[in-house]
């Protein structure tokens, strides 16, 4: 299981506690984009109730860093799970995500379809029913076939869009690889604290959506 860290290092004990309560054991890998918090993060992981380790990036490369971590793990695993550092979840989360897994597919809780004729990322509807098709999957609360992270073309995402890795992965998995996207069985809750990166990415997501549509992404 992979998670990015940046501004919420102090919330890590809560995440570790929730993972320790899982019905299915999990190992946490943390991609840290905040080098100033490296010592504090490692101190917290040293006391982790579950197996956990970190990679510290010398600069903030955004959420895309977790894909590089997934690439390093992909040869040893069939599936890769992702969570966000502002999510809470129940004891069956890992088991439910694994039950959602299929080869050549991506499944996640934050799942949407784009409306007909959509011209921006915001023109979308939430997929309310588990295992139903989706156009877009948020990476936090997602399980994916690890094979996609062994594909070097996945890492050709333009750097200006590295902070919207979720849209790039949704496009790449469905349009380039022809994989299925679905809502997963697991449920998550956001622990809102005003630090959500998504609040600052509106314009970038509009531009990326249009960029991907020009590349042939047939959604909406």
PDB file of C-alpha atoms in Angstrom:
ATOM      1  CA  UNK A   1       0.000   0.000   0.000  1.00  0.00           C
ATOM      2  CA  UNK A   2       1.347   3.403  -1.049  1.00  0.00           C
ATOM      3  CA  UNK A   3       0.717   6.880   0.318  1.00  0.00           C
ATOM      4  CA  UNK A   4       2.178  10.331  -0.357  1.00  0.00           C
ATOM      5  CA  UNK A   5       3.250  12.603   2.501  1.00  0.00           C
ATOM      6  CA  UNK A   6       3.623  16.368   2.368  1.00  0.00           C
ATOM      7  CA  UNK A   7       1.784  18.583   4.862  1.00  0.00           C
ATOM      8  CA  UNK A   8       0.051  15.979   7.022  1.00  0.00           C
ATOM      9  CA  UNK A   9       2.958  14.124   8.609  1.00  0.00           C
ATOM     10  CA  UNK A  10       1.399  14.601  12.052  1.00  0.00           C
ATOM     11  CA  UNK A  11      -1.615  12.605  10.898  1.00  0.00           C
ATOM     12  CA  UNK A  12       0.497   9.550  10.075  1.00  0.00           C
ATOM     13  CA  UNK A  13      -0.081   7.821  13.461  1.00  0.00           C
ATOM     14  CA  UNK A  14      -3.818   7.875  12.761  1.00  0.00           C
ATOM     15  CA  UNK A  15      -3.295   6.212   9.374  1.00  0.00           C
ATOM     16  CA  UNK A  16      -0.994   3.589  10.892  1.00  0.00           C
ATOM     17  CA  UNK A  17      -3.544   2.882  13.612  1.00  0.00           C
ATOM     18  CA  UNK A  18      -6.293   2.297  11.031  1.00  0.00           C
ATOM     19  CA  UNK A  19      -4.039   0.022   8.989  1.00  0.00           C
ATOM     20  CA  UNK A  20      -3.074  -1.974  12.085  1.00  0.00           C
ATOM     21  CA  UNK A  21      -6.774  -2.693  12.663  1.00  0.00           C
ATOM     22  CA  UNK A  22      -7.285  -4.191   9.199  1.00  0.00           C
ATOM     23  CA  UNK A  23      -8.688  -7.688   8.864  1.00  0.00           C
ATOM     24  CA  UNK A  24      -6.100  -8.249   6.100  1.00  0.00           C
ATOM     25  CA  UNK A  25      -2.492  -7.361   6.848  1.00  0.00           C
ATOM     26  CA  UNK A  26      -0.909  -4.493   4.952  1.00  0.00           C
ATOM     27  CA  UNK A  27       2.538  -2.972   4.493  1.00  0.00           C
ATOM     28  CA  UNK A  28       2.722   0.793   4.033  1.00  0.00           C
ATOM     29  CA  UNK A  29       5.171   2.540   1.706  1.00  0.00           C
ATOM     30  CA  UNK A  30       5.341   6.323   2.064  1.00  0.00           C
ATOM     31  CA  UNK A  31       6.600   8.622  -0.672  1.00  0.00           C
ATOM     32  CA  UNK A  32       7.636  11.799   1.128  1.00  0.00           C
ATOM     33  CA  UNK A  33       7.648  15.060  -0.845  1.00  0.00           C
ATOM     34  CA  UNK A  34       8.577  17.160   2.215  1.00  0.00           C
ATOM     35  CA  UNK A  35      12.299  16.814   2.922  1.00  0.00           C
ATOM     36  CA  UNK A  36      11.998  19.052   5.997  1.00  0.00           C
ATOM     37  CA  UNK A  37       9.707  16.472   7.569  1.00  0.00           C
ATOM     38  CA  UNK A  38      11.908  13.466   6.762  1.00  0.00           C
ATOM     39  CA  UNK A  39      13.294  12.996  10.266  1.00  0.00           C
ATOM     40  CA  UNK A  40       9.896  13.334  11.902  1.00  0.00           C
ATOM     41  CA  UNK A  41       8.303  10.934   9.422  1.00  0.00           C
ATOM     42  CA  UNK A  42      10.968   8.284   9.938  1.00  0.00           C
ATOM     43  CA  UNK A  43      10.609   8.635  13.689  1.00  0.00           C
ATOM     44  CA  UNK A  44       6.884   7.925  13.410  1.00  0.00           C
ATOM     45  CA  UNK A  45       7.433   4.972  11.082  1.00  0.00           C
ATOM     46  CA  UNK A  46      10.009   3.521  13.469  1.00  0.00           C
ATOM     47  CA  UNK A  47       7.163   3.093  15.971  1.00  0.00           C
ATOM     48  CA  UNK A  48       4.678   1.811  13.407  1.00  0.00           C
ATOM     49  CA  UNK A  49       2.467  -1.120  14.472  1.00  0.00           C
ATOM     50  CA  UNK A  50       2.692  -2.495  10.900  1.00  0.00           C
ATOM     51  CA  UNK A  51       5.605  -2.926   8.465  1.00  0.00           C
ATOM     52  CA  UNK A  52       6.290   0.503   6.961  1.00  0.00           C
ATOM     53  CA  UNK A  53       9.059   2.299   5.125  1.00  0.00           C
ATOM     54  CA  UNK A  54       9.639   5.584   3.332  1.00  0.00           C
ATOM     55  CA  UNK A  55      11.380   7.176   0.382  1.00  0.00           C
ATOM     56  CA  UNK A  56      12.312  10.846   0.717  1.00  0.00           C
ATOM     57  CA  UNK A  57      12.306  13.003  -2.391  1.00  0.00           C
ATOM     58  CA  UNK A  58      14.685  15.967  -2.482  1.00  0.00           C
ATOM     59  CA  UNK A  59      11.918  18.177  -3.908  1.00  0.00           C
ATOM     60  CA  UNK A  60       8.162  18.138  -4.155  1.00  0.00           C
ATOM     61  CA  UNK A  61       7.310  16.366  -7.404  1.00  0.00           C
ATOM     62  CA  UNK A  62       3.654  16.017  -6.501  1.00  0.00           C
ATOM     63  CA  UNK A  63       1.493  12.959  -6.410  1.00  0.00           C
ATOM     64  CA  UNK A  64       3.271  11.389  -9.371  1.00  0.00           C
ATOM     65  CA  UNK A  65       6.018  10.284  -7.005  1.00  0.00           C
ATOM     66  CA  UNK A  66       3.825   7.464  -5.758  1.00  0.00           C
ATOM     67  CA  UNK A  67       3.831   5.987  -9.274  1.00  0.00           C
ATOM     68  CA  UNK A  68       7.619   5.753  -9.157  1.00  0.00           C
ATOM     69  CA  UNK A  69       7.317   3.913  -5.869  1.00  0.00           C
ATOM     70  CA  UNK A  70       4.696   1.617  -7.419  1.00  0.00           C
ATOM     71  CA  UNK A  71       7.080   0.904 -10.295  1.00  0.00           C
ATOM     72  CA  UNK A  72       9.722  -0.263  -7.832  1.00  0.00           C
ATOM     73  CA  UNK A  73       7.209  -2.618  -6.190  1.00  0.00           C
ATOM     74  CA  UNK A  74       5.406  -3.834  -9.301  1.00  0.00           C
ATOM     75  CA  UNK A  75       7.627  -6.835 -10.053  1.00  0.00           C
ATOM     76  CA  UNK A  76       6.873  -8.347  -6.651  1.00  0.00           C
ATOM     77  CA  UNK A  77       3.117  -7.741  -6.537  1.00  0.00           C
ATOM     78  CA  UNK A  78       0.038  -8.402  -8.645  1.00  0.00           C
ATOM     79  CA  UNK A  79      -1.832  -5.382  -7.312  1.00  0.00           C
ATOM     80  CA  UNK A  80      -0.954  -2.044  -5.762  1.00  0.00           C
ATOM     81  CA  UNK A  81      -3.223  -0.188  -3.306  1.00  0.00           C
ATOM     82  CA  UNK A  82      -3.142   3.555  -2.700  1.00  0.00           C
ATOM     83  CA  UNK A  83      -4.545   5.702   0.091  1.00  0.00           C
ATOM     84  CA  UNK A  84      -4.375   9.429   0.821  1.00  0.00           C
ATOM     85  CA  UNK A  85      -3.119  10.898   4.073  1.00  0.00           C
ATOM     86  CA  UNK A  86      -6.483  12.571   4.780  1.00  0.00           C
ATOM     87  CA  UNK A  87      -8.622   9.437   4.574  1.00  0.00           C
ATOM     88  CA  UNK A  88     -10.276   7.359   7.276  1.00  0.00           C
ATOM     89  CA  UNK A  89     -11.573   3.848   6.633  1.00  0.00           C
ATOM     90  CA  UNK A  90     -12.984   0.787   8.343  1.00  0.00           C
ATOM     91  CA  UNK A  91     -11.365  -2.509   9.301  1.00  0.00           C
ATOM     92  CA  UNK A  92     -12.362  -4.245   6.061  1.00  0.00           C
ATOM     93  CA  UNK A  93     -10.838  -1.641   3.714  1.00  0.00           C
ATOM     94  CA  UNK A  94      -7.892  -3.721   2.507  1.00  0.00           C
ATOM     95  CA  UNK A  95     -10.030  -6.859   2.147  1.00  0.00           C
ATOM     96  CA  UNK A  96     -12.697  -4.913   0.245  1.00  0.00           C
ATOM     97  CA  UNK A  97     -10.134  -3.393  -2.089  1.00  0.00           C
ATOM     98  CA  UNK A  98      -8.641  -6.814  -2.805  1.00  0.00           C
ATOM     99  CA  UNK A  99     -12.137  -8.165  -3.484  1.00  0.00           C
ATOM    100  CA  UNK A 100     -12.553  -5.368  -6.045  1.00  0.00           C
ATOM    101  CA  UNK A 101      -9.408  -6.349  -7.926  1.00  0.00           C
ATOM    102  CA  UNK A 102      -9.356  -7.724 -11.442  1.00  0.00           C
ATOM    103  CA  UNK A 103      -6.406  -8.036 -13.774  1.00  0.00           C
ATOM    104  CA  UNK A 104      -6.102  -5.250 -16.347  1.00  0.00           C
ATOM    105  CA  UNK A 105      -8.333  -2.961 -14.328  1.00  0.00           C
ATOM    106  CA  UNK A 106      -8.367  -0.035 -11.931  1.00  0.00           C
ATOM    107  CA  UNK A 107     -10.935   0.230  -9.143  1.00  0.00           C
ATOM    108  CA  UNK A 108     -11.411   3.044  -6.662  1.00  0.00           C
ATOM    109  CA  UNK A 109     -13.783   4.679  -4.243  1.00  0.00           C
ATOM    110  CA  UNK A 110     -13.535   8.191  -5.744  1.00  0.00           C
ATOM    111  CA  UNK A 111     -15.095   7.184  -9.073  1.00  0.00           C
ATOM    112  CA  UNK A 112     -16.868   9.362 -11.647  1.00  0.00           C
ATOM    113  CA  UNK A 113     -18.278   9.345 -15.166  1.00  0.00           C
ATOM    114  CA  UNK A 114     -18.080  12.461 -17.316  1.00  0.00           C
ATOM    115  CA  UNK A 115     -21.323  13.994 -18.541  1.00  0.00           C
ATOM    116  CA  UNK A 116     -22.141  13.881 -22.257  1.00  0.00           C
ATOM    117  CA  UNK A 117     -20.257  16.614 -24.056  1.00  0.00           C
ATOM    118  CA  UNK A 118     -18.127  17.414 -21.005  1.00  0.00           C
ATOM    119  CA  UNK A 119     -15.560  20.143 -21.647  1.00  0.00           C
ATOM    120  CA  UNK A 120     -13.938  20.133 -18.204  1.00  0.00           C
ATOM    121  CA  UNK A 121     -13.065  17.738 -15.410  1.00  0.00           C
ATOM    122  CA  UNK A 122     -15.785  19.232 -13.215  1.00  0.00           C
ATOM    123  CA  UNK A 123     -18.593  18.128 -15.550  1.00  0.00           C
ATOM    124  CA  UNK A 124     -18.997  14.685 -14.032  1.00  0.00           C
ATOM    125  CA  UNK A 125     -21.253  12.455 -11.931  1.00  0.00           C
ATOM    126  CA  UNK A 126     -20.251  10.269  -8.998  1.00  0.00           C
ATOM    127  CA  UNK A 127     -20.516   6.507  -9.493  1.00  0.00           C
ATOM    128  CA  UNK A 128     -22.634   5.521  -6.510  1.00  0.00           C
ATOM    129  CA  UNK A 129     -22.730   1.734  -6.926  1.00  0.00           C
ATOM    130  CA  UNK A 130     -19.753  -0.540  -6.276  1.00  0.00           C
ATOM    131  CA  UNK A 131     -18.192  -2.315  -9.264  1.00  0.00           C
ATOM    132  CA  UNK A 132     -19.968  -0.083 -11.795  1.00  0.00           C
ATOM    133  CA  UNK A 133     -17.992   1.440 -14.712  1.00  0.00           C
ATOM    134  CA  UNK A 134     -16.225   4.780 -14.365  1.00  0.00           C
ATOM    135  CA  UNK A 135     -14.270   7.209 -16.555  1.00  0.00           C
ATOM    136  CA  UNK A 136     -12.106   8.652 -13.803  1.00  0.00           C
ATOM    137  CA  UNK A 137     -10.701   7.157 -10.581  1.00  0.00           C
ATOM    138  CA  UNK A 138      -9.026   9.148  -7.826  1.00  0.00           C
ATOM    139  CA  UNK A 139      -5.792   7.494  -6.720  1.00  0.00           C
ATOM    140  CA  UNK A 140      -6.546   7.819  -2.998  1.00  0.00           C
ATOM    141  CA  UNK A 141      -8.629   4.724  -2.239  1.00  0.00           C
ATOM    142  CA  UNK A 142      -7.632   2.857  -5.402  1.00  0.00           C
ATOM    143  CA  UNK A 143      -6.370  -0.610  -6.327  1.00  0.00           C
ATOM    144  CA  UNK A 144      -4.718  -1.241  -9.688  1.00  0.00           C
ATOM    145  CA  UNK A 145      -3.144  -4.087 -11.584  1.00  0.00           C
ATOM    146  CA  UNK A 146       0.569  -3.604 -10.906  1.00  0.00           C
ATOM    147  CA  UNK A 147       1.365  -4.290 -14.569  1.00  0.00           C
ATOM    148  CA  UNK A 148       0.529  -0.716 -15.519  1.00  0.00           C
ATOM    149  CA  UNK A 149       3.440   0.555 -13.436  1.00  0.00           C
ATOM    150  CA  UNK A 150       5.803  -1.666 -15.393  1.00  0.00           C
ATOM    151  CA  UNK A 151       4.829   0.196 -18.575  1.00  0.00           C
ATOM    152  CA  UNK A 152       7.432   2.916 -19.251  1.00  0.00           C
ATOM    153  CA  UNK A 153       4.948   4.896 -21.322  1.00  0.00           C
ATOM    154  CA  UNK A 154       2.928   5.633 -18.190  1.00  0.00           C
ATOM    155  CA  UNK A 155       5.790   7.840 -17.054  1.00  0.00           C
ATOM    156  CA  UNK A 156       5.629  10.038 -20.151  1.00  0.00           C
ATOM    157  CA  UNK A 157       3.098  12.315 -18.444  1.00  0.00           C
ATOM    158  CA  UNK A 158       4.137  15.978 -18.998  1.00  0.00           C
ATOM    159  CA  UNK A 159       5.681  17.352 -15.817  1.00  0.00           C
ATOM    160  CA  UNK A 160       3.250  20.254 -15.666  1.00  0.00           C
ATOM    161  CA  UNK A 161       0.554  17.666 -14.944  1.00  0.00           C
ATOM    162  CA  UNK A 162       2.362  15.605 -12.307  1.00  0.00           C
ATOM    163  CA  UNK A 163       0.058  16.972  -9.600  1.00  0.00           C
ATOM    164  CA  UNK A 164      -2.980  15.488 -11.350  1.00  0.00           C
ATOM    165  CA  UNK A 165      -1.704  11.945 -11.635  1.00  0.00           C
ATOM    166  CA  UNK A 166      -5.201  10.563 -11.127  1.00  0.00           C
ATOM    167  CA  UNK A 167      -6.517  11.961 -14.402  1.00  0.00           C
ATOM    168  CA  UNK A 168      -3.428  10.831 -16.291  1.00  0.00           C
ATOM    169  CA  UNK A 169      -3.723   7.285 -14.911  1.00  0.00           C
ATOM    170  CA  UNK A 170      -7.444   7.152 -15.718  1.00  0.00           C
ATOM    171  CA  UNK A 171      -6.727   8.254 -19.283  1.00  0.00           C
ATOM    172  CA  UNK A 172      -3.758   5.941 -19.688  1.00  0.00           C
ATOM    173  CA  UNK A 173      -5.426   2.855 -18.234  1.00  0.00           C
ATOM    174  CA  UNK A 174      -8.652   3.215 -20.215  1.00  0.00           C
ATOM    175  CA  UNK A 175      -7.587   4.864 -23.480  1.00  0.00           C
ATOM    176  CA  UNK A 176      -4.059   3.547 -24.021  1.00  0.00           C
ATOM    177  CA  UNK A 177      -4.250   0.160 -22.309  1.00  0.00           C
ATOM    178  CA  UNK A 178      -7.954  -0.514 -22.842  1.00  0.00           C
ATOM    179  CA  UNK A 179      -8.474  -1.454 -19.187  1.00  0.00           C
ATOM    180  CA  UNK A 180     -11.704  -1.306 -17.193  1.00  0.00           C
ATOM    181  CA  UNK A 181     -12.240   1.425 -14.595  1.00  0.00           C
ATOM    182  CA  UNK A 182     -14.771   0.727 -11.835  1.00  0.00           C
ATOM    183  CA  UNK A 183     -15.851   1.910  -8.423  1.00  0.00           C
ATOM    184  CA  UNK A 184     -14.426  -0.343  -5.714  1.00  0.00           C
ATOM    185  CA  UNK A 185     -16.187  -2.038  -2.805  1.00  0.00           C
ATOM    186  CA  UNK A 186     -14.277  -0.182  -0.081  1.00  0.00           C
ATOM    187  CA  UNK A 187     -15.575   2.982   1.593  1.00  0.00           C
ATOM    188  CA  UNK A 188     -13.503   5.966   2.724  1.00  0.00           C
ATOM    189  CA  UNK A 189     -14.116   9.254   4.527  1.00  0.00           C
ATOM    190  CA  UNK A 190     -12.225  12.510   4.105  1.00  0.00           C
ATOM    191  CA  UNK A 191     -10.817  14.133   7.239  1.00  0.00           C
ATOM    192  CA  UNK A 192     -11.100  17.712   5.987  1.00  0.00           C
ATOM    193  CA  UNK A 193      -8.429  20.078   7.321  1.00  0.00           C
ATOM    194  CA  UNK A 194      -8.128  22.720   4.604  1.00  0.00           C
ATOM    195  CA  UNK A 195      -4.827  21.314   3.336  1.00  0.00           C
ATOM    196  CA  UNK A 196      -6.290  19.432   0.380  1.00  0.00           C
ATOM    197  CA  UNK A 197      -4.083  19.964  -2.672  1.00  0.00           C
ATOM    198  CA  UNK A 198      -7.139  19.580  -4.891  1.00  0.00           C
ATOM    199  CA  UNK A 199      -8.312  23.031  -3.789  1.00  0.00           C
ATOM    200  CA  UNK A 200      -5.472  24.647  -5.780  1.00  0.00           C
ATOM    201  CA  UNK A 201      -5.595  22.516  -8.931  1.00  0.00           C
ATOM    202  CA  UNK A 202      -8.826  23.596 -10.607  1.00  0.00           C
ATOM    203  CA  UNK A 203      -7.245  25.368 -13.583  1.00  0.00           C
ATOM    204  CA  UNK A 204      -4.642  22.630 -14.055  1.00  0.00           C
ATOM    205  CA  UNK A 205      -7.350  19.969 -14.168  1.00  0.00           C
ATOM    206  CA  UNK A 206      -9.336  21.931 -16.759  1.00  0.00           C
ATOM    207  CA  UNK A 207      -6.236  22.244 -18.941  1.00  0.00           C
ATOM    208  CA  UNK A 208      -5.292  18.613 -18.541  1.00  0.00           C
ATOM    209  CA  UNK A 209      -8.781  17.398 -19.374  1.00  0.00           C
ATOM    210  CA  UNK A 210      -8.689  19.375 -22.617  1.00  0.00           C
ATOM    211  CA  UNK A 211      -5.166  18.115 -23.339  1.00  0.00           C
ATOM    212  CA  UNK A 212      -6.257  14.487 -22.920  1.00  0.00           C
ATOM    213  CA  UNK A 213      -9.364  14.994 -25.033  1.00  0.00           C
ATOM    214  CA  UNK A 214      -7.135  16.287 -27.819  1.00  0.00           C
ATOM    215  CA  UNK A 215      -5.126  13.082 -27.443  1.00  0.00           C
ATOM    216  CA  UNK A 216      -8.278  11.078 -28.157  1.00  0.00           C
ATOM    217  CA  UNK A 217      -9.680  10.325 -24.694  1.00  0.00           C
ATOM    218  CA  UNK A 218     -13.244   9.344 -25.601  1.00  0.00           C
ATOM    219  CA  UNK A 219     -15.160  10.286 -22.459  1.00  0.00           C
ATOM    220  CA  UNK A 220     -18.163  12.529 -22.021  1.00  0.00           C
TER     221      UNK A 220
END
